[in-house]
Tab-separated table of C-alpha atoms in Angstrom:
chain	number	residue	atom	x	y	z
A	21	SER	CA	3.140	-45.882	-32.090
A	22	ARG	CA	0.601	-43.208	-32.637
A	23	ILE	CA	-1.236	-41.344	-29.857
A	24	PRO	CA	-4.687	-40.003	-30.364
A	25	ASP	CA	-5.066	-36.549	-32.038
A	26	ASN	CA	-6.792	-35.196	-28.913
A	27	GLN	CA	-4.001	-36.060	-26.675
A	28	TRP	CA	-1.390	-34.660	-29.124
A	29	ASN	CA	-3.366	-31.344	-29.368
A	30	GLU	CA	-3.670	-31.142	-25.671
A	31	LEU	CA	0.048	-31.513	-25.206
A	32	VAL	CA	0.884	-29.022	-28.091
A	33	ASN	CA	-1.672	-26.404	-26.928
A	34	SER	CA	-1.056	-26.786	-23.056
A	35	LYS	CA	-0.076	-23.529	-21.407
A	36	ALA	CA	2.433	-25.574	-19.229
A	37	LYS	CA	4.418	-26.370	-22.613
A	38	PRO	CA	5.144	-29.930	-21.466
A	39	LEU	CA	7.182	-30.522	-24.734
A	40	VAL	CA	9.656	-27.742	-24.044
A	41	ASN	CA	12.942	-28.556	-22.400
A	42	LYS	CA	12.661	-25.983	-19.642
A	43	GLY	CA	16.108	-26.088	-18.535
A	44	ILE	CA	17.593	-24.991	-21.830
A	45	ALA	CA	14.672	-23.554	-23.790
A	46	GLY	CA	12.219	-22.167	-21.027
A	47	LEU	CA	12.413	-18.389	-21.071
A	48	TYR	CA	11.703	-16.671	-17.804
A	49	PRO	CA	12.372	-13.269	-16.033
A	50	PRO	CA	15.161	-14.306	-13.647
A	51	GLY	CA	13.926	-12.039	-10.872
A	52	SER	CA	16.263	-11.387	-8.101
A	53	THR	CA	18.697	-14.117	-9.016
A	54	PHE	CA	19.853	-11.548	-11.578
A	55	LYS	CA	20.844	-9.181	-8.814
A	56	ALA	CA	24.203	-10.969	-8.646
A	57	ILE	CA	24.777	-9.850	-12.324
A	58	THR	CA	23.483	-6.339	-11.860
A	59	GLY	CA	25.424	-6.172	-8.591
A	60	MET	CA	28.675	-6.937	-10.433
A	61	GLY	CA	28.006	-4.421	-12.974
A	62	ILE	CA	27.552	-1.782	-10.147
A	63	LEU	CA	30.745	-2.732	-8.260
A	64	GLU	CA	32.644	-2.815	-11.544
A	65	SER	CA	31.438	0.759	-12.429
A	66	GLY	CA	33.385	1.917	-9.384
A	67	ILE	CA	30.593	2.343	-6.917
A	68	SER	CA	31.761	1.394	-3.324
A	69	PRO	CA	30.181	-1.606	-1.796
A	70	TYR	CA	29.717	0.485	1.291
A	71	ALA	CA	27.693	3.122	-0.455
A	72	THR	CA	24.145	3.127	0.848
A	73	VAL	CA	20.444	3.847	-0.052
A	74	THR	CA	17.510	3.982	2.191
A	75	SER	CA	14.764	1.601	1.395
A	76	THR	CA	11.237	2.819	2.459
A	77	GLY	CA	9.321	0.271	0.741
A	78	GLN	CA	8.868	2.013	-2.622
A	79	TYR	CA	10.926	4.082	-5.034
A	80	ARG	CA	9.636	6.976	-6.934
A	81	TYR	CA	10.986	7.913	-10.284
A	82	GLY	CA	9.033	10.728	-11.861
A	83	LYS	CA	5.212	9.752	-11.729
A	84	LEU	CA	6.321	5.962	-11.558
A	85	ILE	CA	6.493	3.972	-8.323
A	86	PHE	CA	8.576	0.895	-7.991
A	87	ARG	CA	8.153	-1.386	-5.087
A	88	ASP	CA	10.648	-3.014	-2.784
A	89	SER	CA	10.640	-6.575	-1.864
A	90	HIS	CA	9.452	-5.616	1.712
A	91	LYS	CA	6.374	-3.501	2.031
A	92	TYR	CA	7.860	-1.189	4.737
A	93	GLY	CA	11.336	-1.231	3.263
A	94	HIS	CA	14.688	-2.468	4.645
A	95	GLY	CA	16.203	0.851	5.854
A	96	VAL	CA	19.841	1.886	5.157
A	97	THR	CA	21.227	-0.679	2.721
A	98	ASN	CA	24.683	-1.376	1.371
A	99	PHE	CA	25.794	-4.022	-1.245
A	100	ALA	CA	25.927	-6.871	1.127
A	101	LYS	CA	22.603	-6.124	2.759
A	102	SER	CA	21.029	-5.720	-0.726
A	103	ILE	CA	21.957	-9.354	-1.571
A	104	GLU	CA	21.224	-10.811	1.974
A	105	GLN	CA	17.672	-9.289	2.057
A	106	SER	CA	17.193	-8.768	-1.728
A	107	VAL	CA	16.604	-5.108	-1.474
A	108	ASN	CA	15.117	-3.818	-4.784
A	109	THR	CA	15.813	-0.111	-4.105
A	110	TYR	CA	19.515	-0.653	-3.961
A	111	TYR	CA	19.404	-1.909	-7.638
A	112	TYR	CA	16.980	0.716	-8.677
A	113	VAL	CA	19.324	3.564	-7.560
A	114	PHE	CA	22.837	2.207	-8.342
A	115	SER	CA	21.936	0.717	-11.719
A	116	GLN	CA	21.062	4.252	-12.905
A	117	LYS	CA	24.287	5.595	-11.289
A	118	ALA	CA	26.295	2.764	-13.181
A	119	GLY	CA	24.539	3.267	-16.372
A	120	VAL	CA	22.888	0.964	-18.808
A	121	GLU	CA	26.038	0.327	-20.766
A	122	LYS	CA	27.755	-1.079	-17.645
A	123	ILE	CA	24.818	-3.193	-16.724
A	124	VAL	CA	24.522	-4.639	-20.237
A	125	LYS	CA	28.300	-5.121	-20.487
A	126	TYR	CA	28.506	-7.272	-17.468
A	127	ALA	CA	25.347	-9.234	-18.239
A	128	LYS	CA	26.995	-10.127	-21.572
A	129	GLU	CA	30.156	-11.084	-19.622
A	130	PHE	CA	28.168	-13.541	-17.586
A	131	GLY	CA	26.654	-14.977	-20.831
A	132	ILE	CA	23.108	-13.489	-20.579
A	133	GLY	CA	21.576	-13.185	-24.042
A	134	SER	CA	23.576	-15.810	-25.549
A	135	LYS	CA	23.580	-19.749	-25.640
A	136	THR	CA	25.743	-21.454	-23.307
A	137	GLY	CA	26.590	-24.084	-25.903
A	138	ILE	CA	25.369	-27.137	-23.872
A	139	ASP	CA	25.619	-30.330	-25.837
A	140	ILE	CA	21.958	-30.978	-26.361
A	141	PRO	CA	19.826	-29.512	-29.054
A	142	GLY	CA	17.069	-26.892	-28.766
A	143	GLU	CA	18.910	-24.222	-26.470
A	144	LEU	CA	17.461	-20.706	-26.632
A	145	ALA	CA	19.534	-17.525	-26.196
A	146	GLY	CA	17.081	-15.601	-24.062
A	147	THR	CA	16.741	-11.697	-24.252
A	148	LEU	CA	19.200	-9.263	-22.921
A	149	PRO	CA	17.527	-5.832	-23.461
A	150	SER	CA	19.432	-2.618	-24.424
A	151	PRO	CA	18.712	0.597	-26.224
A	152	GLU	CA	20.046	-0.989	-29.465
A	153	TRP	CA	17.967	-4.097	-29.033
A	154	LYS	CA	14.730	-2.064	-28.194
A	155	LYS	CA	15.266	-0.262	-31.668
A	156	LYS	CA	15.422	-3.380	-33.448
A	157	ARG	CA	12.675	-5.070	-31.522
A	158	PHE	CA	9.877	-2.429	-31.942
A	159	LYS	CA	8.504	-0.909	-35.215
A	160	LYS	CA	6.925	2.286	-33.828
A	161	LYS	CA	9.212	4.987	-32.896
A	162	GLN	CA	7.640	5.838	-29.473
A	163	ASP	CA	8.190	2.255	-28.473
A	164	GLN	CA	11.862	2.158	-29.541
A	165	ARG	CA	12.952	4.723	-26.909
A	166	TRP	CA	14.999	3.408	-24.048
A	167	LEU	CA	13.205	4.669	-20.767
A	168	PRO	CA	14.700	4.881	-17.347
A	169	GLY	CA	12.073	2.385	-16.195
A	170	ASP	CA	13.459	-0.174	-18.646
A	171	LEU	CA	16.860	-0.273	-16.705
A	172	ILE	CA	15.011	0.033	-13.323
A	173	ASN	CA	13.066	-3.087	-14.140
A	174	MET	CA	15.989	-4.945	-15.655
A	175	SER	CA	18.022	-4.396	-12.707
A	176	ILE	CA	16.029	-6.700	-10.521
A	177	GLY	CA	15.540	-9.247	-13.301
A	178	GLN	CA	12.090	-8.037	-14.616
A	179	GLY	CA	10.952	-6.121	-17.662
A	180	TYR	CA	12.280	-7.360	-21.013
A	181	VAL	CA	15.111	-9.515	-19.774
A	182	LEU	CA	14.609	-13.244	-20.124
A	183	ALA	CA	16.884	-16.085	-19.307
A	184	THR	CA	16.956	-19.881	-19.337
A	185	PRO	CA	17.702	-21.680	-16.180
A	186	ILE	CA	21.001	-23.118	-17.636
A	187	GLN	CA	22.110	-19.410	-18.173
A	188	ILE	CA	21.488	-18.379	-14.704
A	189	ALA	CA	23.246	-21.591	-13.417
A	190	SER	CA	26.189	-20.796	-15.552
A	191	ALA	CA	26.483	-17.313	-14.069
A	192	TYR	CA	26.546	-18.673	-10.577
A	193	GLN	CA	28.994	-21.354	-11.599
A	194	ALA	CA	31.291	-18.543	-12.861
A	195	ILE	CA	31.062	-16.727	-9.587
A	196	ALA	CA	31.825	-20.112	-7.629
A	197	ASN	CA	34.698	-20.848	-9.879
A	198	ASN	CA	36.451	-17.529	-9.336
A	199	GLY	CA	35.514	-16.035	-12.604
A	200	VAL	CA	36.124	-19.039	-14.850
A	201	GLN	CA	32.985	-19.977	-16.839
A	202	LEU	CA	32.963	-23.610	-18.059
A	203	LYS	CA	30.816	-24.993	-20.914
A	204	PRO	CA	27.988	-27.088	-19.436
A	205	THR	CA	27.822	-30.698	-20.577
A	206	VAL	CA	25.397	-33.536	-20.259
A	207	VAL	CA	27.636	-36.251	-21.626
A	208	ASP	CA	30.879	-36.746	-19.733
A	209	ARG	CA	32.380	-39.357	-21.962
A	210	PHE	CA	31.801	-41.405	-25.121
A	211	VAL	CA	32.594	-45.197	-25.543
A	212	THR	CA	32.989	-46.612	-28.981
A	213	TYR	CA	31.938	-50.183	-29.984
A	214	SER	CA	35.585	-51.229	-29.714
A	215	GLY	CA	35.658	-49.948	-26.058
A	216	LYS	CA	37.711	-46.808	-26.851
A	217	VAL	CA	36.858	-44.023	-24.234
A	218	GLU	CA	36.709	-40.396	-25.230
A	219	ASN	CA	36.396	-38.102	-22.242
A	220	ASN	CA	34.388	-34.838	-22.709
A	221	ALA	CA	36.987	-32.713	-20.851
A	222	PRO	CA	35.807	-29.415	-19.331
A	223	LYS	CA	36.029	-26.427	-21.760
A	224	VAL	CA	36.488	-22.805	-20.632
A	225	VAL	CA	33.942	-20.635	-22.224
A	226	ARG	CA	35.284	-17.339	-20.885
A	227	LYS	CA	37.173	-15.832	-17.972
A	228	LEU	CA	35.052	-13.005	-16.538
A	229	ASN	CA	36.650	-9.612	-17.056
A	230	VAL	CA	36.075	-8.495	-13.405
A	231	SER	CA	38.427	-7.701	-10.619
A	232	SER	CA	39.174	-10.415	-8.063
A	233	LYS	CA	38.293	-8.003	-5.378
A	234	ASN	CA	34.838	-7.508	-6.538
A	235	LEU	CA	34.442	-11.142	-7.188
A	236	LYS	CA	35.400	-11.839	-3.551
A	237	LEU	CA	32.752	-9.250	-2.461
A	238	MET	CA	30.188	-11.136	-4.424
A	239	GLN	CA	31.205	-14.607	-3.024
A	240	ASN	CA	31.042	-13.306	0.480
A	241	ALA	CA	27.708	-11.542	-0.007
A	242	LEU	CA	26.109	-14.634	-1.447
A	243	ARG	CA	26.683	-16.328	1.817
A	244	LEU	CA	24.416	-13.926	3.567
A	245	PRO	CA	21.019	-14.958	2.225
A	246	VAL	CA	21.654	-18.372	3.912
A	247	SER	CA	23.713	-17.344	6.988
A	248	GLY	CA	22.507	-13.749	7.597
A	249	TYR	CA	19.900	-12.794	10.201
A	250	GLY	CA	17.564	-11.184	7.507
A	251	GLY	CA	18.590	-13.703	4.716
A	252	THR	CA	15.978	-14.820	2.398
A	253	ALA	CA	17.335	-18.287	1.869
A	254	LYS	CA	17.723	-19.226	5.600
A	255	LEU	CA	15.807	-22.514	4.669
A	256	LEU	CA	19.174	-23.739	3.342
A	257	ARG	CA	21.038	-23.287	6.577
A	258	ILE	CA	22.683	-26.652	7.220
A	259	GLY	CA	24.908	-27.172	10.251
A	260	GLY	CA	28.510	-27.622	9.268
A	261	TYR	CA	27.821	-27.300	5.564
A	262	PRO	CA	27.811	-23.817	4.352
A	263	VAL	CA	25.526	-22.933	1.213
A	264	SER	CA	25.725	-19.719	-0.956
A	265	ALA	CA	22.466	-18.890	-2.665
A	266	LYS	CA	20.269	-16.039	-4.067
A	267	THR	CA	16.463	-16.251	-4.054
A	268	GLY	CA	14.144	-14.840	-6.835
A	269	THR	CA	10.505	-14.085	-6.960
A	270	ALA	CA	9.659	-13.213	-10.589
A	271	GLN	CA	6.408	-11.530	-11.814
A	272	ASN	CA	5.124	-13.098	-15.030
A	273	THR	CA	2.098	-13.327	-17.199
A	274	GLY	CA	0.132	-16.596	-17.619
A	275	PHE	CA	0.563	-17.820	-14.064
A	276	VAL	CA	-1.628	-17.081	-10.962
A	277	ASP	CA	1.501	-16.584	-8.731
A	278	ASN	CA	5.122	-15.410	-9.290
A	279	HIS	CA	7.707	-17.887	-10.490
A	280	SER	CA	10.068	-19.191	-7.678
A	281	TRP	CA	13.758	-19.205	-8.186
A	282	ILE	CA	16.869	-20.078	-6.320
A	283	ALA	CA	20.439	-20.379	-7.563
A	284	GLY	CA	23.590	-21.116	-5.788
A	285	TYR	CA	26.487	-23.366	-4.958
A	286	PHE	CA	27.931	-25.392	-2.079
A	287	PRO	CA	29.831	-25.870	0.016
A	288	SER	CA	30.522	-22.099	0.157
A	289	ASP	CA	34.226	-22.422	1.315
A	290	ASN	CA	35.128	-24.948	-1.525
A	291	PRO	CA	32.383	-25.066	-4.096
A	292	GLN	CA	31.725	-28.440	-5.674
A	293	ILE	CA	28.145	-28.096	-6.986
A	294	VAL	CA	26.051	-25.366	-8.623
A	295	PHE	CA	22.374	-25.712	-8.240
A	296	LEU	CA	19.386	-23.885	-9.574
A	297	SER	CA	15.608	-24.565	-8.910
A	298	ILE	CA	12.661	-22.759	-10.681
A	299	VAL	CA	9.025	-23.655	-9.838
A	300	GLU	CA	6.655	-22.026	-12.298
A	301	GLY	CA	4.049	-20.132	-10.518
A	302	GLY	CA	5.485	-21.243	-7.301
A	303	GLY	CA	5.482	-18.012	-5.388
A	304	TYR	CA	8.168	-16.732	-3.006
A	305	GLY	CA	11.741	-17.960	-4.044
A	306	GLY	CA	12.683	-18.856	-0.626
A	307	VAL	CA	9.948	-21.434	-0.035
A	308	ALA	CA	8.886	-23.473	-3.164
A	309	SER	CA	12.305	-23.464	-4.933
A	310	GLY	CA	14.319	-23.329	-1.686
A	311	ASP	CA	12.476	-26.585	-0.510
A	312	MET	CA	13.435	-28.302	-3.750
A	313	ALA	CA	17.143	-27.309	-3.508
A	314	LEU	CA	17.252	-28.211	0.178
A	315	LYS	CA	16.287	-31.764	-0.687
A	316	PHE	CA	18.885	-31.890	-3.380
A	317	ILE	CA	21.678	-30.483	-1.139
A	318	LEU	CA	20.823	-32.829	1.728
A	319	LYS	CA	20.735	-35.885	-0.774
A	320	TYR	CA	24.020	-34.924	-2.206
A	321	ARG	CA	25.712	-34.311	1.280
A	322	ASP	CA	24.445	-37.592	2.574
A	323	LYS	CA	25.537	-39.615	-0.494
A	324	TYR	CA	28.819	-38.015	-1.377
A	325	VAL	CA	30.037	-36.399	1.771
A	326	ILE	CA	28.767	-38.352	4.753
A	327	LYS	CA	28.720	-41.887	3.445
A	328	LYS	CA	31.935	-41.211	1.668
A	329	ALA	CA	33.508	-40.189	5.021
A	330	GLN	CA	32.036	-43.122	6.788
A	331	ALA	CA	33.349	-45.578	4.174
A	332	GLU	CA	36.820	-43.919	4.366
A	333	MET	CA	36.715	-44.348	8.191
A	334	GLN	CA	35.631	-47.921	7.842
A	335	LYS	CA	38.482	-48.513	5.406
A	336	LYS	CA	40.891	-46.834	7.813
A	337	ARG	CA	39.652	-49.097	10.671
A	338	GLU	CA	40.029	-52.223	8.680
A	339	GLU	CA	43.554	-51.222	7.587
A	340	GLU	CA	44.524	-50.576	11.230
A	341	GLU	CA	42.962	-53.962	12.238
A	342	LYS	CA	44.910	-55.665	9.513
A	343	LYS	CA	48.147	-54.199	10.652
A	344	LYS	CA	47.501	-55.310	14.187
A	345	GLN	CA	46.678	-58.766	13.126
A	346	GLN	CA	49.818	-58.965	11.058
A	347	ALA	CA	51.847	-57.783	13.973
A	348	ASN	CA	50.332	-60.304	16.274
A	349	ASN	CA	51.171	-63.007	13.764
A	350	LYS	CA	54.724	-61.972	13.497
A	351	ASN	CA	54.824	-62.104	17.439
A	352	LEU	CA	53.496	-65.604	17.419
A	353	ALA	CA	55.944	-66.708	14.760
A	354	LYS	CA	58.837	-65.394	16.909
A	355	ARG	CA	57.620	-67.379	19.910
């Protein structure tokens, strides 16, 4: 049936873009969720995870000033602390030491700037900026130059870089899965009219070309935003159920407040589920998106961990009771 023209025009012209599948076609600056990707590029460039910077609240490059996530800074910061407290200055400094080639190389390694290949139509590739990309993107010569500020902004998921939620989720899936990135799917099996079942088996997209040592460093660091004293994702601290996560607060145009991101996986020691939440204009990542993620994690734990364990305990009790009854019956028969 038709809908009135005024309703259709309202949907098409809405700034909220309700007709866009945001998970696969929403393009957003990923904010600090991108630091896991930049961080891998920094580690893979040979920079020690124990190398430090001093965060004072702002970073000066020439006449430009780049802010940190905390007004008064975070003090002396190494790699682990940079993930725990989301320290921008660490990425400003060490992304330049690593160089744009390394940062772009490892962003590509994670699939940023290319489609994941998910089995539903309409996916977009996003934008992974680079000196070559900038030359093609802009017509004027003065706009084509790659500037130090471009890498500084990109290092914290700002500037020209744009990603879809499924791309960021896939990047964290690869980290959780020890470097093996799988193709995301919506359909897990097909059943024909005749009843034949065709399973949509997991397919490996790529194995990250990163060292197992650095991958372990990243996995350990991603526990800290939840478990660490100064962690930005402490909202996800659940007793006996460790969660790994990274928050993101992304500046954007068109919204009053920042986009709120959080991405991660659980349980940390044996990952089963990767999650990602983004709230458009939701503000700080550890609050709006963190709250949504917490609801999801608790629901999953209650349904698939606690209730499953209770069901197994009940089944075990019933089996033991059955064995006792059988033994009693045998004793009665002997008498």
